[in-house]
mmCIF file of C-alpha atoms and ligand atoms in Angstrom:
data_model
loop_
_atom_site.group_PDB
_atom_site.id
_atom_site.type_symbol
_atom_site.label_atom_id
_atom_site.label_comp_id
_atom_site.label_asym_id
_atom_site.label_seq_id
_atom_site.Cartn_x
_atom_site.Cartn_y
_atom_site.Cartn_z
ATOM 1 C CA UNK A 1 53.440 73.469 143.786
ATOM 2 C CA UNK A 2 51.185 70.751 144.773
ATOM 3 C CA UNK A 3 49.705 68.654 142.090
ATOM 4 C CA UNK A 4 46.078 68.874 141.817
ATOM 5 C CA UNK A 5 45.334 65.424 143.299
ATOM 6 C CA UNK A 6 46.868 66.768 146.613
ATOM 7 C CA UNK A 7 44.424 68.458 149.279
ATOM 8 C CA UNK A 8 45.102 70.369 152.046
ATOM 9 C CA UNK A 9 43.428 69.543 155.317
ATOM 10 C CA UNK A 10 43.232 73.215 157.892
ATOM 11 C CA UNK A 11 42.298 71.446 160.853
ATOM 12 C CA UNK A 12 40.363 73.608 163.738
ATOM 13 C CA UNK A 13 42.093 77.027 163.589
ATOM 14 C CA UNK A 14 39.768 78.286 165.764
ATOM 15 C CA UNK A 15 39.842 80.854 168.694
ATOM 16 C CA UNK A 16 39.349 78.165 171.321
ATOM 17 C CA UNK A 17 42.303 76.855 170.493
ATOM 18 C CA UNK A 18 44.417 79.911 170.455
ATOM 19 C CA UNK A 19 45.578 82.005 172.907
ATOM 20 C CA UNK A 20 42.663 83.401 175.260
ATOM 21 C CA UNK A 21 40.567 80.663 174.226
ATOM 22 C CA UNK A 22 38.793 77.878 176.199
ATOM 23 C CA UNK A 23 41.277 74.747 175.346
ATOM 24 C CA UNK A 24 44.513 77.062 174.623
ATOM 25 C CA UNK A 25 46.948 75.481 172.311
ATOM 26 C CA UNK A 26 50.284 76.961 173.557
ATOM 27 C CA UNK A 27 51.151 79.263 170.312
ATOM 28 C CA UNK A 28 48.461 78.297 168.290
ATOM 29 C CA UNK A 29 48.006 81.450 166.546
ATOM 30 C CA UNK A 30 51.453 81.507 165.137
ATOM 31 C CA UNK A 31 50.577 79.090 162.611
ATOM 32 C CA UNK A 32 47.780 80.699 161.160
ATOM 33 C CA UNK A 33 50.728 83.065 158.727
ATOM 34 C CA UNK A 34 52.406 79.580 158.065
ATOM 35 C CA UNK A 35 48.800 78.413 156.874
ATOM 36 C CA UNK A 36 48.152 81.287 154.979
ATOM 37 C CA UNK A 37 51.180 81.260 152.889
ATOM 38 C CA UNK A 38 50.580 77.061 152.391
ATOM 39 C CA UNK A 39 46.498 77.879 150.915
ATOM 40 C CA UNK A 40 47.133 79.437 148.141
ATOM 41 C CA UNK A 41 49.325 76.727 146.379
ATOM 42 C CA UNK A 42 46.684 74.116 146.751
ATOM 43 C CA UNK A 43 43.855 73.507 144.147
ATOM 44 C CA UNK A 44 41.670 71.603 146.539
ATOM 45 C CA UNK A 45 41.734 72.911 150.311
ATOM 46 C CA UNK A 46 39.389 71.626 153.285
ATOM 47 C CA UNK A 47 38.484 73.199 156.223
ATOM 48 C CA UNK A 48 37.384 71.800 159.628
ATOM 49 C CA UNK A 49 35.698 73.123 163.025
ATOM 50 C CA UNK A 50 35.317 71.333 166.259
ATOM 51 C CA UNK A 51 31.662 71.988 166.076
ATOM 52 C CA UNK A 52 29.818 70.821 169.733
ATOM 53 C CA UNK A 53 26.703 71.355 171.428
ATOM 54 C CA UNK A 54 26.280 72.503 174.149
ATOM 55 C CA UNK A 55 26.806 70.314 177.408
ATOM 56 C CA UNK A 56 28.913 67.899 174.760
ATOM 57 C CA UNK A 57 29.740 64.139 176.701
ATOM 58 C CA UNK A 58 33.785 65.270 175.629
ATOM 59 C CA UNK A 59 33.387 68.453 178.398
ATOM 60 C CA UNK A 60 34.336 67.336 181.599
ATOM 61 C CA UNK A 61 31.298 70.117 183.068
ATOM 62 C CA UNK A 62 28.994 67.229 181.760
ATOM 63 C CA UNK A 63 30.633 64.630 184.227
ATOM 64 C CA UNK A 64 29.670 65.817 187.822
ATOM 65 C CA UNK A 65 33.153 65.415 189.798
ATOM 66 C CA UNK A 66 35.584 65.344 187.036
ATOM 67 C CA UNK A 67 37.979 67.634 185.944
ATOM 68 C CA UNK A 68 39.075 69.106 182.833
ATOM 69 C CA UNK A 69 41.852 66.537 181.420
ATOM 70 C CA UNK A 70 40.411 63.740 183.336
ATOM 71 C CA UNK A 71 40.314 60.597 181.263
ATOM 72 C CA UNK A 72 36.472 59.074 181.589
ATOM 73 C CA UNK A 73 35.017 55.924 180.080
ATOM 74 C CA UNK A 74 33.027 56.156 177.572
ATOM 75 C CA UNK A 75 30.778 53.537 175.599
ATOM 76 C CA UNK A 76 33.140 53.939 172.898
ATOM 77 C CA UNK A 77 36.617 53.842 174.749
ATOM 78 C CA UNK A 78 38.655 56.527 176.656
ATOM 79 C CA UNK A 79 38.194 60.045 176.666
ATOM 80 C CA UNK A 80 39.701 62.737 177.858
ATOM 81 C CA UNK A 81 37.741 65.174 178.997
ATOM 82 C CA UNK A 82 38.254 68.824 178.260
ATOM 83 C CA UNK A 83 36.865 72.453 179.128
ATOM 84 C CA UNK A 84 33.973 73.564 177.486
ATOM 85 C CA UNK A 85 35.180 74.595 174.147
ATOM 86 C CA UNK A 86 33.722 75.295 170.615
ATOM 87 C CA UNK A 87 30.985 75.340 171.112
ATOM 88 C CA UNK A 88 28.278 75.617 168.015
ATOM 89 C CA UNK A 89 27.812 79.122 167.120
ATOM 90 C CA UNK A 90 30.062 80.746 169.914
ATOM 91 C CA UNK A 91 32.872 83.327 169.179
ATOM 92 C CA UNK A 92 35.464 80.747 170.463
ATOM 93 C CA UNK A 93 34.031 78.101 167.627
ATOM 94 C CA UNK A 94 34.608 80.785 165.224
ATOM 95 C CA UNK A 95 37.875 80.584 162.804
ATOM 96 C CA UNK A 96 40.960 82.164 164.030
ATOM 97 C CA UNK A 97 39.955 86.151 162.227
ATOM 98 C CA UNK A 98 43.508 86.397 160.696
ATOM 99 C CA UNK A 99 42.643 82.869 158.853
ATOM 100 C CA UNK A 100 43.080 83.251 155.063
ATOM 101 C CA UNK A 101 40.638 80.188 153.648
ATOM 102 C CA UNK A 102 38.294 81.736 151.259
ATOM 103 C CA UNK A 103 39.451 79.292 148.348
ATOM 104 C CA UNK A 104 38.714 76.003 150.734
ATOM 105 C CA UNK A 105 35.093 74.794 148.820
ATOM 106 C CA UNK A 106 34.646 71.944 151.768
ATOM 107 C CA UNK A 107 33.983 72.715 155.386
ATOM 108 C CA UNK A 108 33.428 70.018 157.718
ATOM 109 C CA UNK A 109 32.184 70.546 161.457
ATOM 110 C CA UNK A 110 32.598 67.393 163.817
ATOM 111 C CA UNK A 111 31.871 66.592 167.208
ATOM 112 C CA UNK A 112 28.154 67.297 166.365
ATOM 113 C CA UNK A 113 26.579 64.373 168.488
ATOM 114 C CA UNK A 114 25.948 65.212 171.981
ATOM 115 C CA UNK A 115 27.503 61.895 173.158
ATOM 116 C CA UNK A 116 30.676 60.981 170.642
ATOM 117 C CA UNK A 117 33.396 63.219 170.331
ATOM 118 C CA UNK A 118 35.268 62.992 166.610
ATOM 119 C CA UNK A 119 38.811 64.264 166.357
ATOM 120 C CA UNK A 120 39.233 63.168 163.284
ATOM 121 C CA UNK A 121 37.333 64.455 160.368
ATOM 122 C CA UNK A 122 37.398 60.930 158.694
ATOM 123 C CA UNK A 123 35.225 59.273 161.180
ATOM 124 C CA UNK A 124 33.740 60.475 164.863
ATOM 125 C CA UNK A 125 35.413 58.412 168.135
ATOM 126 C CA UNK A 126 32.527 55.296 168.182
ATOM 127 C CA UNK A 127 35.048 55.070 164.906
ATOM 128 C CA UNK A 128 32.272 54.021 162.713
ATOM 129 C CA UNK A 129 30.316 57.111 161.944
ATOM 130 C CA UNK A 130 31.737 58.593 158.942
ATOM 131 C CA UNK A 131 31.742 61.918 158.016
ATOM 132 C CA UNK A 132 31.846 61.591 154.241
ATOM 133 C CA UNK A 133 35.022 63.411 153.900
ATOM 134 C CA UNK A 134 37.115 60.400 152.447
ATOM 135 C CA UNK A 135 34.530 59.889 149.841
ATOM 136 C CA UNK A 136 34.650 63.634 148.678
ATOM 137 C CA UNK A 137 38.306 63.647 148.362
ATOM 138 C CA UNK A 138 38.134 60.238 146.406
ATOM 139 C CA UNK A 139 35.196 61.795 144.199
ATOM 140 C CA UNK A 140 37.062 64.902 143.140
ATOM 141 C CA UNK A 141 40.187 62.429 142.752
ATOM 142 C CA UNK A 142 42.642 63.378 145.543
ATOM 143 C CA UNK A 143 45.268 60.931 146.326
ATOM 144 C CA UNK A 144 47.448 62.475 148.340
ATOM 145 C CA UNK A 145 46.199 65.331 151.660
ATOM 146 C CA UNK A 146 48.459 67.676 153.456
ATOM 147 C CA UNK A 147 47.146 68.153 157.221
ATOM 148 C CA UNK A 148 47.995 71.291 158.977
ATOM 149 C CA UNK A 149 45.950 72.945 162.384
ATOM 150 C CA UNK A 150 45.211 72.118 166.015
ATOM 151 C CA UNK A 151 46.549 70.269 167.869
ATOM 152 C CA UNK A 152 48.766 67.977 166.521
ATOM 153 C CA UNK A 153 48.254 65.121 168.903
ATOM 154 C CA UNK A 154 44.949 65.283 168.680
ATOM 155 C CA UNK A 155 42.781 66.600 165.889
ATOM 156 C CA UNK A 156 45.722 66.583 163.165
ATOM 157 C CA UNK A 157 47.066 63.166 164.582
ATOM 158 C CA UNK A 158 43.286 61.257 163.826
ATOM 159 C CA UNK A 159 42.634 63.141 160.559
ATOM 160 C CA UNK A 160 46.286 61.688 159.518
ATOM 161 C CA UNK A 161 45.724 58.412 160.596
ATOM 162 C CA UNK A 162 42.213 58.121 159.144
ATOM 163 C CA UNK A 163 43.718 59.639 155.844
ATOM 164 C CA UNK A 164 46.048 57.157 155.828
ATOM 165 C CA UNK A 165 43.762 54.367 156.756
ATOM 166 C CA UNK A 166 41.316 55.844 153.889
ATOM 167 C CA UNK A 167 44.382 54.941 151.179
ATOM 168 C CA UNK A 168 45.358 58.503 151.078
ATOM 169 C CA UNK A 169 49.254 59.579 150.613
ATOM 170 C CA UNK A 170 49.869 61.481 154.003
ATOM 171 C CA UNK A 171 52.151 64.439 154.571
ATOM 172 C CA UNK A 172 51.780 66.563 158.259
ATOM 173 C CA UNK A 173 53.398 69.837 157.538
ATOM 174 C CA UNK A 174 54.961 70.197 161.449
ATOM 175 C CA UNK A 175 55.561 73.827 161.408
ATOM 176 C CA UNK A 176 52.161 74.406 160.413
ATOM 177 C CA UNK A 177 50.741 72.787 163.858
ATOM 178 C CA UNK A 178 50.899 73.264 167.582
ATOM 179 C CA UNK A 179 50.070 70.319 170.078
ATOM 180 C CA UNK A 180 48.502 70.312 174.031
ATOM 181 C CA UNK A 181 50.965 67.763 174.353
ATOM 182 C CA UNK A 182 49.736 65.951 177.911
ATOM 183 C CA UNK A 183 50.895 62.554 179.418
ATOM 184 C CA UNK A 184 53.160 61.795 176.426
ATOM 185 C CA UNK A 185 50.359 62.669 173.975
ATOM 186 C CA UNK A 186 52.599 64.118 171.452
ATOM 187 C CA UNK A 187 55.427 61.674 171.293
ATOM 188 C CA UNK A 188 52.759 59.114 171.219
ATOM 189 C CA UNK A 189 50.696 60.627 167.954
ATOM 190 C CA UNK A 190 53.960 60.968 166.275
ATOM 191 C CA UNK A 191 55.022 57.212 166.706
ATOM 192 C CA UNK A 192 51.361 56.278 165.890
ATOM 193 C CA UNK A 193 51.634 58.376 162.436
ATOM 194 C CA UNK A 194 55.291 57.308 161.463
ATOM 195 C CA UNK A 195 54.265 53.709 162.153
ATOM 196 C CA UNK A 196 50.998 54.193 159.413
ATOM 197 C CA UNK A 197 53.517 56.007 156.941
ATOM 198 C CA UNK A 198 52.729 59.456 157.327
ATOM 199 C CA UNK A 199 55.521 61.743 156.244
ATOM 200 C CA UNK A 200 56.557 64.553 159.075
ATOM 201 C CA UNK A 201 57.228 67.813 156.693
ATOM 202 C CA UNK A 202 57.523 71.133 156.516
ATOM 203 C CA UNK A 203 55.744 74.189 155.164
ATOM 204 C CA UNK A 204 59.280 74.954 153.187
ATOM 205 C CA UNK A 205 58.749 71.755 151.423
ATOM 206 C CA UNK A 206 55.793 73.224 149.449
ATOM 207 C CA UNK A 207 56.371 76.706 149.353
HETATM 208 C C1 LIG B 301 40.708 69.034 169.856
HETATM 209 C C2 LIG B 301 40.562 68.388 172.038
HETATM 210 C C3 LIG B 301 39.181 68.474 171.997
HETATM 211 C C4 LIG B 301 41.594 69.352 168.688
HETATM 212 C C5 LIG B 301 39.339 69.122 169.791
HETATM 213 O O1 LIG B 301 41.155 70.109 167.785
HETATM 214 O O2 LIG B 301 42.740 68.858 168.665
HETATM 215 N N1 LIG B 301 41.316 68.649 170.975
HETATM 216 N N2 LIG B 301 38.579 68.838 170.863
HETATM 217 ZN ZN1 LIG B 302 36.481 69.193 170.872
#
């Protein structure tokens, strides 16, 4: 079990990202038993949602000419530029239904601001709005956070880092994630985490 003083991050299990959704995440539903076994032996659980509105600068619809998985510039830096997906209030920005989560007490929705995207849930892509998440965990004493979801080279990949960056311990349960994996993205998230000391696991580790 989990001490106390570890959290564990469920990041965007949503129906976008699964199968029949708008951004697919090849097998992304078969996580969500993993995740639902992992919940209940964590005190502290969090919960995220890609949370957009509508016309968001990260959909590629918003960029006349472009394509979805285009990279564009933005004032921030790169961005690739995706299908219109979870979108606020939609049934695809909705929480995979078979998602067990009722203990998590913190949900945090990101990508909010029409013209910055935020994978992470530590701090949106101009990388200095903050979300307040790292101060929550520190206030209700976490040290260490467990990051499972969608996608892995993505969403899960730039909570990790940020985690780690924050002065959390960082463990990514693998089994309990699915990646888009395009251009190299996933070999390139995994180097990026090893590199900050974030510990590749698996869900048999804790359960
Ligand atoms: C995500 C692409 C765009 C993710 C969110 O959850 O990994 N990926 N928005
Ligand atoms: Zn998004």
């Amino acid at each position: 079990m989990p001490s106390p003083a570890t959290a564990l991050i469920v990041v965007d299990v949503q129906n976008d990202f699964c199968p029949g959704g708008a951004l697919a995440v090849g097998g992304g539903h078969a996580i969500v038993p993993v995740i639902n076994a992992l919940v209940p032996r964590y005190e502290q659980v969090v919960v995220t949602q890609d949370w957009h509105p509508e016309g968001h600068a990260s959909f590629a619809s918003a960029h006349p000419g472009r394509e979805p998985f285009d990279t564009t510039d933005m004032p921030y830096g790169p961005q690739v530029l995706w299908p219109d997906h979870c979108v606020q209030g939609t049934p695809g920005a909705e929480l995979h239904p078979d998602l067990r989560v009722t203990s998590a007490q913190m949900i945090i929705r990101k990508g909010w601001h029409q013209g910055v995207d935020s994978y992470s849930a530590f701090r949106e892509a101009d990388r200095e709005t903050l979300t307040g998440l790292a101060g929550y965990l520190r206030e209700r004493g976490v040290e260490e956070v467990h990051v499972v979801g969608l996608a892995t080279d993505y969403c899960v990949a730039w909570t990790a880092l940020d985690a780690a960056g924050a002065g959390f311990r960082v463990s990514v349960i693998e089994d309990a994630c699915r990646a888009i994996d395009i251009s190299g993205s996933l070999e390139r998230a995994w180097a990026d985490m090893t590199a900050a000391g974030i510990k590749r696991t698996t869900s048999g580790t804790v359960l």
